[in-house]
Short mmCIF file of C-alpha atoms and ligand atoms in Angstrom, two decimals:
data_model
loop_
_atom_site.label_atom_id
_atom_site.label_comp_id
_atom_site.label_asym_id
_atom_site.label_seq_id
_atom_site.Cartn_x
_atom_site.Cartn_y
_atom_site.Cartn_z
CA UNK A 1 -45.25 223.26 -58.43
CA UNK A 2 -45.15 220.12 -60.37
CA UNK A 3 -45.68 219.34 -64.27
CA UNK A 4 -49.20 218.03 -63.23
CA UNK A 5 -50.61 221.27 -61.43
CA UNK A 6 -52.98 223.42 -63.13
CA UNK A 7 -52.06 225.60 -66.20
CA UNK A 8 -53.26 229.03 -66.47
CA UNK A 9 -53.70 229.31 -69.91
CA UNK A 10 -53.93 226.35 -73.12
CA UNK A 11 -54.53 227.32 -76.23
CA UNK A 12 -54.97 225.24 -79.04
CA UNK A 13 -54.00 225.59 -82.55
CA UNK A 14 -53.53 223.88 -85.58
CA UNK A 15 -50.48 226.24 -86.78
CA UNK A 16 -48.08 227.69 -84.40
CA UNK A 17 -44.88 228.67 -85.21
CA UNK A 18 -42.04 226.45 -83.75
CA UNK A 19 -38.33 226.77 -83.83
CA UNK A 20 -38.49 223.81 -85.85
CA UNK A 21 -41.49 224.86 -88.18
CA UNK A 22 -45.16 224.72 -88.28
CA UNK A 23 -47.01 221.99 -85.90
CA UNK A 24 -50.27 221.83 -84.70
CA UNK A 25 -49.79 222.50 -80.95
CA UNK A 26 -51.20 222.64 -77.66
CA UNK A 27 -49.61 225.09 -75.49
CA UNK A 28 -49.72 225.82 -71.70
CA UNK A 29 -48.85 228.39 -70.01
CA UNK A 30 -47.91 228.63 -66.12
CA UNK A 31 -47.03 231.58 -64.08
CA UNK A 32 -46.63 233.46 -67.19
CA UNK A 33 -44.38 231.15 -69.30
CA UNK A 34 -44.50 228.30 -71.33
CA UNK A 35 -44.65 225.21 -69.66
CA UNK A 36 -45.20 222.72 -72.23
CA UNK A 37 -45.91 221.89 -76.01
CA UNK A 38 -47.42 219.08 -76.64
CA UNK A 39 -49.08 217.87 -80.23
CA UNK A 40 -52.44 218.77 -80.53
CA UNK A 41 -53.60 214.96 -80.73
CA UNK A 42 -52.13 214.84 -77.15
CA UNK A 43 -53.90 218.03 -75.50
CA UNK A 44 -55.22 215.59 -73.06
CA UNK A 45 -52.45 214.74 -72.09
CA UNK A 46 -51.42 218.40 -70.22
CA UNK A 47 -53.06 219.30 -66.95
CA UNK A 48 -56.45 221.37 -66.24
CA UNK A 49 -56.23 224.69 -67.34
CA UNK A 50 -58.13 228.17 -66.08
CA UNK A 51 -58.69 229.36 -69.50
CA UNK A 52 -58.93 227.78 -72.84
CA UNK A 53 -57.82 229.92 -75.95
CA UNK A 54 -59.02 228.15 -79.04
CA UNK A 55 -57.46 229.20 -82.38
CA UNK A 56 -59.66 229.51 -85.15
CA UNK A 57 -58.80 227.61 -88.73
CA UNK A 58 -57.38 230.74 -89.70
CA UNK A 59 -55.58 231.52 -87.71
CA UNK A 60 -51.76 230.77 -87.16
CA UNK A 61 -49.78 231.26 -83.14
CA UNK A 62 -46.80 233.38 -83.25
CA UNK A 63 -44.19 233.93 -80.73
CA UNK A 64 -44.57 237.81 -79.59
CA UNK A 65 -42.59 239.61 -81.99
CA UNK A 66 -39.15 241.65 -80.27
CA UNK A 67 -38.78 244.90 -82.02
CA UNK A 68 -35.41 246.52 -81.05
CA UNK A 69 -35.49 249.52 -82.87
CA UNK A 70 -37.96 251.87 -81.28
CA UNK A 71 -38.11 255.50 -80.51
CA UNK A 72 -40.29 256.05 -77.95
CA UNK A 73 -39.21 259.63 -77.09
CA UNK A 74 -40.28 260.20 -73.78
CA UNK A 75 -39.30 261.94 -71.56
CA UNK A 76 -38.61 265.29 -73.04
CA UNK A 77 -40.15 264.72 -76.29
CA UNK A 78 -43.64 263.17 -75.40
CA UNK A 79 -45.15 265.06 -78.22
CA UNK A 80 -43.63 262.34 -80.47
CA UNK A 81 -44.32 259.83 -78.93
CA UNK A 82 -44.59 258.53 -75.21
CA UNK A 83 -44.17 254.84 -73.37
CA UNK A 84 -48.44 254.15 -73.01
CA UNK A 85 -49.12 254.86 -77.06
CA UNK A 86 -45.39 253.26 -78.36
CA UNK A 87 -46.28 250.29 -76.61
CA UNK A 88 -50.54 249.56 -77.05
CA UNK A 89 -49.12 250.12 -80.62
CA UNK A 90 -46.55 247.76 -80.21
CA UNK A 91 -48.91 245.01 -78.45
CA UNK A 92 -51.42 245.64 -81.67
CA UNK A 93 -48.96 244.97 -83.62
CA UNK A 94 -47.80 241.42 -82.04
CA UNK A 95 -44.71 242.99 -81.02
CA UNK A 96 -44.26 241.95 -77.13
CA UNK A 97 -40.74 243.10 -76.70
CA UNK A 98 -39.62 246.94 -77.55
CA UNK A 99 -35.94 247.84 -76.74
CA UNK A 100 -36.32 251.67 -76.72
CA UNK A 101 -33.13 253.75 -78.57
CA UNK A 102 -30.95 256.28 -76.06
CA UNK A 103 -31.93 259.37 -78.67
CA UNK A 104 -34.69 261.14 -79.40
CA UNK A 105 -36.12 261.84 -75.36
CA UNK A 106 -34.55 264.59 -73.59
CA UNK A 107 -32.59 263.73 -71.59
CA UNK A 108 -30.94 261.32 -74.07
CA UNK A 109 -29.84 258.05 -72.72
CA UNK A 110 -26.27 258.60 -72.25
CA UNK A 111 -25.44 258.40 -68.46
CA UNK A 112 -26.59 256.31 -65.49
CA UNK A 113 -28.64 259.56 -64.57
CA UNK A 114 -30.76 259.36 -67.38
CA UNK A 115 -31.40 255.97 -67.48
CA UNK A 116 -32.81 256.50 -64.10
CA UNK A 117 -34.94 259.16 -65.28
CA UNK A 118 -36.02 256.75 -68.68
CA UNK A 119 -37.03 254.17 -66.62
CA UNK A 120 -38.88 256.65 -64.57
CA UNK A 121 -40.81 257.90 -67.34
CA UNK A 122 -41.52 254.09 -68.16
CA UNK A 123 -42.31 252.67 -64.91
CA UNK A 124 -45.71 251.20 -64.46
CA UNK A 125 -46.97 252.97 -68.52
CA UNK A 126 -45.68 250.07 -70.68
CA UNK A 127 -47.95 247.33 -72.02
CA UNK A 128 -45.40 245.24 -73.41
CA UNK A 129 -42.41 244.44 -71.94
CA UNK A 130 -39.21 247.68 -72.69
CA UNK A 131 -36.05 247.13 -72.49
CA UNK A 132 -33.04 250.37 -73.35
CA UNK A 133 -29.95 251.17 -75.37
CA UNK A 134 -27.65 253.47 -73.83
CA UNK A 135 -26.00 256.08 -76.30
CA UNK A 136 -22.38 256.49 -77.25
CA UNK A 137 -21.45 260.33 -77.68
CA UNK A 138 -18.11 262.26 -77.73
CA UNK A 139 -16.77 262.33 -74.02
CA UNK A 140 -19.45 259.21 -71.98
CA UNK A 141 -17.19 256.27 -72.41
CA UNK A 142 -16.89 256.83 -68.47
CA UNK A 143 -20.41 256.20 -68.24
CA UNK A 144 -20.65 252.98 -70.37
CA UNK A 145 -20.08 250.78 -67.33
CA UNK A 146 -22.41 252.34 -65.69
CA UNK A 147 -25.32 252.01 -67.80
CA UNK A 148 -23.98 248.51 -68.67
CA UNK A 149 -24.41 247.43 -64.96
CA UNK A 150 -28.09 249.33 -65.16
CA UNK A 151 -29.02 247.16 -67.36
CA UNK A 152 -29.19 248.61 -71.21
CA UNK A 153 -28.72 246.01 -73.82
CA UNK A 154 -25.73 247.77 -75.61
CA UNK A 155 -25.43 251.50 -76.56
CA UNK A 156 -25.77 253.12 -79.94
CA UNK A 157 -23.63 255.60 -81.78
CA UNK A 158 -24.01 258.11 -84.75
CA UNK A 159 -20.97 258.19 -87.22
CA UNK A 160 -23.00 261.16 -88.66
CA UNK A 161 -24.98 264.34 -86.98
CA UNK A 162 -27.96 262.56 -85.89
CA UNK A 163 -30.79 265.21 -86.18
CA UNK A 164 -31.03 266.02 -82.53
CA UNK A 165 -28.14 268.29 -80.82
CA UNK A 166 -27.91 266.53 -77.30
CA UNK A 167 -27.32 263.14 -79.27
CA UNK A 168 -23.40 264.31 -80.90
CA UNK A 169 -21.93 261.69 -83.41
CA UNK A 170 -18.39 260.06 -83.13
CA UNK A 171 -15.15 260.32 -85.18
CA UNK A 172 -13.64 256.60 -86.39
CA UNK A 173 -11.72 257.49 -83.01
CA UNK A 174 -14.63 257.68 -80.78
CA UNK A 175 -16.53 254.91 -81.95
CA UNK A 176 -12.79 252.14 -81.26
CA UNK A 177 -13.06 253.81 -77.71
CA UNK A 178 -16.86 253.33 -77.01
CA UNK A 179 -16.27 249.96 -79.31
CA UNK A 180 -13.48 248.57 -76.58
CA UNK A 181 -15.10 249.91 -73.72
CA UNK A 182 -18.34 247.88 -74.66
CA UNK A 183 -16.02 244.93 -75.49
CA UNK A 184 -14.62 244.60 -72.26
CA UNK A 185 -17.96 244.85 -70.26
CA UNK A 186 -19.27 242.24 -72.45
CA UNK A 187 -21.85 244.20 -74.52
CA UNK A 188 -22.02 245.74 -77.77
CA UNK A 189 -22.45 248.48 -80.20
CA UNK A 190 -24.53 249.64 -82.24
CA UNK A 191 -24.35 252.15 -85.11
CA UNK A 192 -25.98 254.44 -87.32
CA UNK A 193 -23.18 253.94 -90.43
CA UNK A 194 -23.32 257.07 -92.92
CA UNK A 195 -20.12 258.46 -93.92
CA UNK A 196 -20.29 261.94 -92.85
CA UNK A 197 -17.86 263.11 -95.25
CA UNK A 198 -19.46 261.75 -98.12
CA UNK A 199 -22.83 263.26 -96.96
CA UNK A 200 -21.07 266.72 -96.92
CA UNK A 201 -19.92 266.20 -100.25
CA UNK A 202 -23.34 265.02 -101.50
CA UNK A 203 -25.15 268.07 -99.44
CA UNK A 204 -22.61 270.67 -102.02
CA UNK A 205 -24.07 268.78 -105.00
CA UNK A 206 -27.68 269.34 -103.87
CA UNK A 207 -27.26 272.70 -102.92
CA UNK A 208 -26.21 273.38 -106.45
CA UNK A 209 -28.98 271.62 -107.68
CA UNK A 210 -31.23 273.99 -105.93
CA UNK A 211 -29.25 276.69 -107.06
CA UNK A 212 -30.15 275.96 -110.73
CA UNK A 213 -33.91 275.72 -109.69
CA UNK A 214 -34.16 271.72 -108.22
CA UNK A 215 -37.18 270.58 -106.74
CA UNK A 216 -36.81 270.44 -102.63
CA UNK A 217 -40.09 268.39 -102.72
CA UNK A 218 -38.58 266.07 -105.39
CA UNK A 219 -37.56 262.79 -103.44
CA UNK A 220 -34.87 262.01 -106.13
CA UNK A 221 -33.09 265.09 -105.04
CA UNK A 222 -33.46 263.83 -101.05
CA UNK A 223 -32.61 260.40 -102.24
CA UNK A 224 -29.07 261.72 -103.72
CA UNK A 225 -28.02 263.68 -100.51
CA UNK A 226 -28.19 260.38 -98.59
CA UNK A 227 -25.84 258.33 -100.69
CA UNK A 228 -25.71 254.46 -100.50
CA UNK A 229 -21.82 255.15 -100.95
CA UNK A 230 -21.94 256.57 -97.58
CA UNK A 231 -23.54 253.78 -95.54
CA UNK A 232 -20.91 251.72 -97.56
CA UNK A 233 -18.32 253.81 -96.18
CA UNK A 234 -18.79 254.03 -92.92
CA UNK A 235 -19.70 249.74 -92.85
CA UNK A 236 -16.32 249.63 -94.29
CA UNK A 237 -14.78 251.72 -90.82
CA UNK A 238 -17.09 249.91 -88.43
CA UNK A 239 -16.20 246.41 -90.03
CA UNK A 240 -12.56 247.27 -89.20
CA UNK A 241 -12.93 248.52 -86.08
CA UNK A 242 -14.50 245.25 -84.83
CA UNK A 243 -11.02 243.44 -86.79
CA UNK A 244 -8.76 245.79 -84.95
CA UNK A 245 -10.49 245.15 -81.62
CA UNK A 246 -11.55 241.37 -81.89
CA UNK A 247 -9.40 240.37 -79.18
CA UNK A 248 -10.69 242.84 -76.73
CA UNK A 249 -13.42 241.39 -74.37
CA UNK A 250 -14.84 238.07 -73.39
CA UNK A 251 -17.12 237.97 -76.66
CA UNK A 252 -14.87 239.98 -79.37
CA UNK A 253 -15.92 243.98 -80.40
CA UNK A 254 -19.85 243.05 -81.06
CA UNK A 255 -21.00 245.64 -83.59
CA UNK A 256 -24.21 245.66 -84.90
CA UNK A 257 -25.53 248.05 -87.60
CA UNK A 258 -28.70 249.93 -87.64
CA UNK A 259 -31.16 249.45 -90.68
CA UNK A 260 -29.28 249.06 -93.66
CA UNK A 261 -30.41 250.13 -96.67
CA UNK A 262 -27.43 249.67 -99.08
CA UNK A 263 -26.96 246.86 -101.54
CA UNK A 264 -23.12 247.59 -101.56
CA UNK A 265 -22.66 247.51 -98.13
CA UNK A 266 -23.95 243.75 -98.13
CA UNK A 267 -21.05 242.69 -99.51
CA UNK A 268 -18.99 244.30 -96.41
CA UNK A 269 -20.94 242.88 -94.08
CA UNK A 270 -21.10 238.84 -95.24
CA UNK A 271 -17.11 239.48 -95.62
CA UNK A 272 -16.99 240.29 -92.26
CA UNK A 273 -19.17 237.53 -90.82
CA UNK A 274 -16.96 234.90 -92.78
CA UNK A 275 -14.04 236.62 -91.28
CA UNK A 276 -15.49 235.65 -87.66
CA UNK A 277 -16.06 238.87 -86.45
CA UNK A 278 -19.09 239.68 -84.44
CA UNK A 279 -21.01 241.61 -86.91
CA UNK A 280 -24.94 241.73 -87.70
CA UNK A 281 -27.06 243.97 -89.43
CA UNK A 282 -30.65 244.42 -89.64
CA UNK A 283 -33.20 245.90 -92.03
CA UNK A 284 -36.64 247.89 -91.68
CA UNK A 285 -39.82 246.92 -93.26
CA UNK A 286 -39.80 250.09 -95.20
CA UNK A 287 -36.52 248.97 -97.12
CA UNK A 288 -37.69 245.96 -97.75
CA UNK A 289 -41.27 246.97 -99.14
CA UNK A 290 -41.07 251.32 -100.69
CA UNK A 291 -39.95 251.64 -103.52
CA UNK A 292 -37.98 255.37 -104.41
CA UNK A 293 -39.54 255.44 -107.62
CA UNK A 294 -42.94 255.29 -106.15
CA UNK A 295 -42.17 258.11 -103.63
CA UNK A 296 -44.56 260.89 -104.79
CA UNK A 297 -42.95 264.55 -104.67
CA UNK A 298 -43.51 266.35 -101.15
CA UNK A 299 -44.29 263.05 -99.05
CA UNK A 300 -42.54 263.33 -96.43
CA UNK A 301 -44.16 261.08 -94.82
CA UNK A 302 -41.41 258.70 -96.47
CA UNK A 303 -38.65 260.47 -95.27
CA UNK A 304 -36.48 258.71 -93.01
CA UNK A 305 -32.36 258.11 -92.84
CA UNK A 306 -30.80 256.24 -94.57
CA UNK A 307 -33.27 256.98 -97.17
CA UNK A 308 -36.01 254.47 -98.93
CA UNK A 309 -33.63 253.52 -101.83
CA UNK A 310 -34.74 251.68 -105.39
CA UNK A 311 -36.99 248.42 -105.83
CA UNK A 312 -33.64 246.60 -106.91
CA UNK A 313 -31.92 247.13 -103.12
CA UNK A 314 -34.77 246.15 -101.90
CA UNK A 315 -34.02 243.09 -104.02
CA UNK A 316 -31.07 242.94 -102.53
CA UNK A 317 -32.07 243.04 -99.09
CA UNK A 318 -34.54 239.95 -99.32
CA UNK A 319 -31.79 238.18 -100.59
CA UNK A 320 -29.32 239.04 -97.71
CA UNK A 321 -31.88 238.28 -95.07
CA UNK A 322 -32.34 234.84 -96.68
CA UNK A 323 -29.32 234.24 -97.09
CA UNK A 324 -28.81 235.77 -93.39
CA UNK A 325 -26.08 238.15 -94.06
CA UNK A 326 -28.95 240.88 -92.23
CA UNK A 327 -30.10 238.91 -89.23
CA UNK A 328 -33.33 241.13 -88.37
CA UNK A 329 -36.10 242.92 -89.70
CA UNK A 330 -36.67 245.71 -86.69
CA UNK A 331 -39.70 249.22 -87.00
CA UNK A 332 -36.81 252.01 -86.61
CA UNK A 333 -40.30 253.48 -85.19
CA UNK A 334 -39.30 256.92 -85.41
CA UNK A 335 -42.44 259.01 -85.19
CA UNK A 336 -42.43 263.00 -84.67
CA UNK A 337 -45.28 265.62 -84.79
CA UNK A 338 -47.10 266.05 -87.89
CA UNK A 339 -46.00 269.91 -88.41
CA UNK A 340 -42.29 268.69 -88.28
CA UNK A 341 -42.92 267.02 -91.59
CA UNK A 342 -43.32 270.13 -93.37
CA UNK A 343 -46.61 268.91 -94.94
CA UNK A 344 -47.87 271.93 -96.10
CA UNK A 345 -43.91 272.59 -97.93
CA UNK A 346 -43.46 269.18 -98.30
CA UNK A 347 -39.85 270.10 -98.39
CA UNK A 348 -37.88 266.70 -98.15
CA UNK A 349 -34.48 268.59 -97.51
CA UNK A 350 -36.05 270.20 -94.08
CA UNK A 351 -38.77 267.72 -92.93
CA UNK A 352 -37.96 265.29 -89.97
CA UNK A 353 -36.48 262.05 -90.82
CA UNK A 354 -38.73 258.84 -89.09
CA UNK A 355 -41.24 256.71 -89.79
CA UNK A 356 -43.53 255.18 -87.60
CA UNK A 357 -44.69 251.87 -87.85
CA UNK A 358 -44.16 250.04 -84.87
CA UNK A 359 -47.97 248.85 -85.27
CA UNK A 360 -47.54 247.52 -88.66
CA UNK A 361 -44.23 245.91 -89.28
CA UNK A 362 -45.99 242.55 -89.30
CA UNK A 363 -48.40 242.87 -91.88
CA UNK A 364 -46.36 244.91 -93.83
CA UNK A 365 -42.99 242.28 -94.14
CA UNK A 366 -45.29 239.51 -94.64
CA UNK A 367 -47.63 240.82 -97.06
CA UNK A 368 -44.40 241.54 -99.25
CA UNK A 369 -42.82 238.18 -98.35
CA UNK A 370 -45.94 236.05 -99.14
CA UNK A 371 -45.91 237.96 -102.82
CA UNK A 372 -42.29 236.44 -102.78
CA UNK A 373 -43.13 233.37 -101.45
CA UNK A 374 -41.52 234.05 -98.49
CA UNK A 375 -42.46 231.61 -95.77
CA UNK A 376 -44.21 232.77 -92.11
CA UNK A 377 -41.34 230.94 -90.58
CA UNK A 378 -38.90 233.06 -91.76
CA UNK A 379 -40.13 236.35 -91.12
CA UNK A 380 -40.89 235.23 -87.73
CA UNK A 381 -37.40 234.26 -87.38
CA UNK A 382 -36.32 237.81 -88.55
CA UNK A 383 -38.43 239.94 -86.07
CA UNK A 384 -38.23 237.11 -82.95
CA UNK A 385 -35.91 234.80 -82.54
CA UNK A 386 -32.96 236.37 -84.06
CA UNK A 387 -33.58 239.91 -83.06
CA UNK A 388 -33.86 238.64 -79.12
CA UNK A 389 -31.04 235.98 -79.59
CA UNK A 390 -28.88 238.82 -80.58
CA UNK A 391 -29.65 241.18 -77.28
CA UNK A 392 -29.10 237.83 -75.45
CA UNK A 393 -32.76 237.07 -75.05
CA UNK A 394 -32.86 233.97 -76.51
CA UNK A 395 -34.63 231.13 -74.03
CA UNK A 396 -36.74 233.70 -72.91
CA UNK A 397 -38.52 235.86 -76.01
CA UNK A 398 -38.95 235.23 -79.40
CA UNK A 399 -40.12 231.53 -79.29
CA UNK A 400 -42.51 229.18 -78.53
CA UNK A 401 -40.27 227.31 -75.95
CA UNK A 402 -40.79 225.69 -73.17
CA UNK A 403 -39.39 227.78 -70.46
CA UNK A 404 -39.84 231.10 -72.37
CA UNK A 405 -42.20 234.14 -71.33
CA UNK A 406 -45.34 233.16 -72.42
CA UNK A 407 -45.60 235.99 -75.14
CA UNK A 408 -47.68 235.18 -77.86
CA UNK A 409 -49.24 236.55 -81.52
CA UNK A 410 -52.55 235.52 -82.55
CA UNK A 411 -52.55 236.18 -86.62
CA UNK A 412 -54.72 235.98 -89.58
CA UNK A 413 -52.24 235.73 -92.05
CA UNK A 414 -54.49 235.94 -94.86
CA UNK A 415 -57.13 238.57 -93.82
CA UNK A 416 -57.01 241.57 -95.45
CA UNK A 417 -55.86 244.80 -93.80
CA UNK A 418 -56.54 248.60 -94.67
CA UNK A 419 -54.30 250.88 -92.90
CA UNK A 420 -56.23 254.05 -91.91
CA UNK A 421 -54.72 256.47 -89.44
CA UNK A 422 -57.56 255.91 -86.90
CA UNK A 423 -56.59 252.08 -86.29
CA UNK A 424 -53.21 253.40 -85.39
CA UNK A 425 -52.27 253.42 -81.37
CA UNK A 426 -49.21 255.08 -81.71
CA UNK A 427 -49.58 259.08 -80.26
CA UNK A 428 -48.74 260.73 -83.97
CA UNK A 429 -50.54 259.22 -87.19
CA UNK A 430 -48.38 260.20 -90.34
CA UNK A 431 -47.51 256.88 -92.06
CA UNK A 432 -46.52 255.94 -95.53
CA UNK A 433 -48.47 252.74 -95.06
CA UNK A 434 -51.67 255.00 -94.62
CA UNK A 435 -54.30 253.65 -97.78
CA UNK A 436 -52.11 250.21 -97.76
CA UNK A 437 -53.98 247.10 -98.59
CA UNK A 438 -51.96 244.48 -96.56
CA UNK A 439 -52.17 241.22 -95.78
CA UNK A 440 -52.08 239.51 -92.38
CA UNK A 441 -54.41 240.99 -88.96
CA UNK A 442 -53.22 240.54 -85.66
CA UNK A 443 -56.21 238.95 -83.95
CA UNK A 444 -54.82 239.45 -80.08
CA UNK A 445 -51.37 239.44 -78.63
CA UNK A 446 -50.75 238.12 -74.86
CA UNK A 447 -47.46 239.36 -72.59
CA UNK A 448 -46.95 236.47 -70.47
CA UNK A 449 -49.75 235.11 -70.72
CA UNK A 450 -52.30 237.70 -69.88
CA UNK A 451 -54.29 239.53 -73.36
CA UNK A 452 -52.80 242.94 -73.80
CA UNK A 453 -54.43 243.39 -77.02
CA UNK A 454 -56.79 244.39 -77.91
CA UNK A 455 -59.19 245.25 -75.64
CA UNK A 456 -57.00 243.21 -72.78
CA UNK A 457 -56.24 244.91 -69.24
CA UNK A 458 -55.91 248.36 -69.00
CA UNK A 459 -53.71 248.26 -66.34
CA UNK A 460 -49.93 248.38 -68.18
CA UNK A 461 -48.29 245.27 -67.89
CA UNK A 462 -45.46 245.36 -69.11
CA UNK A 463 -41.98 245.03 -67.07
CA UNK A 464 -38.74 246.87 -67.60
CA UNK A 465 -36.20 244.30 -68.97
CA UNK A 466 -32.90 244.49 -67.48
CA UNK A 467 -30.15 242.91 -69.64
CA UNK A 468 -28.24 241.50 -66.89
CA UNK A 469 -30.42 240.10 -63.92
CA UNK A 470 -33.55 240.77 -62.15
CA UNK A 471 -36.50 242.74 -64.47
CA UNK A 472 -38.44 245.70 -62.75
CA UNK A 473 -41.56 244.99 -61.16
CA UNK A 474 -44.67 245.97 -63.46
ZN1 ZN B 501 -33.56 254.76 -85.30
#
């Protein structure tokens, strides 16, 4: 097929979102990717198309978001959450790309068996294109090849009890066997850093808190049994096991850790970067945007690990993301039912930790970056390009390339949203962003370049990304 035969799909805008900033574009898509960007003065320039998508004045293109940080729970926990509702939420939300995390579904996804049964459970149900960490627990590092050659993007660890029983956390020694294990294969790690000894420690002071008549609703009380000194902590072990192991493998120990929320660990982290070792960090939009002050008593709905800390880390946060010490801003969608957040007790001790926003990451990280004046092209850059660059996607998601998947965000960055629970696709409601006014409505999203929302095909799209080589059929 040659650059002159007919496109599928042009659309026409006046903003889109390049690598190189904002242009006014005309983009065509081919057999599902890009297949050329031209200025908009030249549209005439590109070949016939089947179907023109005109952007209106307000309106601003958007490479498909990639989100990898979501729970999607199924199998074995379904209840949750499941692939069809994590992912129409996802595609309502922009988000095109989902890399699903080895722990909360039953079974977890720690051998090559139950990655099988995962992608199973996913097979023909997602809208958006899924892609899926394997898990690092005591005893699999036989396994890691395995999964590795099935195609996960890199496996994820726990340095602390994760809340589930089948998912067991690590010891320092654990996580330098899983780390040089991953090394050698080529991928990575990921990890959940909280110093479980300094949780323990924190855990006596509460109970004696409670003891003398504390609050368990009080989310002051929840916010001091998750210290920041124990994200620091465990940064500190993770950053040195990537020095101790940075000639082991064709690309270094790649660590990577999960949604920081820690000022002090910031510090740790640009240290190691300058250092040369392959470390990166991400963020959550609820880090970046809650504020622990503003936490009323007995909402659990804010309850999540590490914990929503003070307006100034969130401070601090921006300013490492601009500064691009965090390289991502990813959902940590981590939805549960709505009895499991207690809120009748609205004890924030015993609730569930997770919060669910894989819908609304979007609006809510640009409504607080456009208050900071915060440009669009960054936050795209934060939840696109550098989140699939960094699971080795770059090329093919996250930007509007030529040669890329033809995954695309139609937004209205200034149109005002109200989050109500009913909008939400995703299978449990609870939210902290419920009553939110936010800025910035996702108008339609397209997965290579078919609409999958909203109101797009009802027949699930979406293909199982395989890290390695060939994709799953739809
Ligand atoms: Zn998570």
């Amino acid at each position: 097929m040659g650059p002159s035969s007919e496109l599928d799909l042009v659309v026409h805008a006046e903003r889109a979102v390049l690598p190189g900033g904002t242009r006014a574009v005309a983009l065509g898509v081919r057999d599902g990717r890009i297949a050329a960007v031209v200025g908009l003065d030249r549209r005439g320039d590109l070949p016939p198309a089947r179907q023109v998508l005109e952007l209106g004045d307000d309106e601003v293109l958007l490479p498909g978001l990639v989100d990898t940080h979501v729970h999607v729970n199924e199998p074995g926990r379904t209840a949750w959450e499941g692939f069809d509702t994590a992912t129409r939420a996802a595609a309502l939300g922009g988000v095109t790309t989902v890399i699903d995390m080895p722990l909360n579904s039953v079974p977890a996804t720690t051998t090559v068996d139950a990655l099988r049964v995962k992608r199973d459970a996913a097979r023909g149900a997602v809208h958006v294109d899924v892609g899926f960490w394997g898990g690092v627990v005591p005893g699999n590092t036989g396994e890691l090849a395995g999964l590795v050659a099935g195609g996960v993007f890199g496996a994820k660890c726990f340095t602390a009890p994760s809340g589930v029983d089948e998912f067991e956390h690590v010891s320092p020694a654990q996580l330098r066997e899983g780390l040089a294990e991953l090394a050698r294969l080529g991928s990575r790690l990921l990890v959940h850093a909280e110093d479980p000894a300094v949780l323990d420690e924190a855990a006596e002071q509460v109970a004696r808190s409670l003891a003398q008549g504390a609050d368990p609703r009080s989310f002051a009380l929840f916010l001091a049994s998750r210290p920041a000194a124990a994200e620091d902590s465990a940064v500190a072990d993770v950053v040195a096991a990537a020095r101790e192991l940075r000639g082991t493998g064709p690309r270094g120990a790649a660590v990577h850790v999960v949604h920081l929320a820690s000022a002090s660990a910031l510090p740790l982290v640009a240290a190691a970067r300058a250092e040369g070792l392959p470390v990166t960090a991400e963020t959550c939009p609820h880090y970046l945007t809650l504020d622990a002050a503003a936490v009323p008593d007995g909402a659990t709905q804010f309850k999540c690990c590490p914990p929503v800390r003070e307006a100034e880390v969130a401070d601090a946060l921006w300013a490492a993301l601009e500064a691009g010490v965090l390289d991502s801003v990813v959902s940590d969608h981590s939805p549960c039912t709505p009895d499991l957040k207690l809120p009748g007790a609205g004890d924030f001790l015993a609730a569930w930790g997770g919060i669910a926003s894989v819908q609304l990451g979007l609006p809510v990280v640009w409504t607080a970056a456009r208050r900071r004046g915060v440009g669009l092209e960054r936050v795209v850059d934060w939840m696109a390009a550098r989140p699939a660059a960094r699971v080795g996607l770059a090329g093919r998601k996250g930007s509007l390339v030529v040669g890329a998947d033809a995954d695309l965000a139609v937004l209205a960055p200034e149109e005002e949203l109200l989050v109500e629970p009913g909008m939400l696709a995703f299978k449990n409601k609870v939210t902290p962003y419920a009553g939110q006014r936010l800025r910035g409505a996702v108008r339609s999203t397209w997965l290579r370049g078919r609409r999958v929302a909203p109101s797009g095909s009802e027949h699930p799209g979406g293909r199982l990304l395989h890290a390695l080589h060939q994709d799953d059929p739809a």
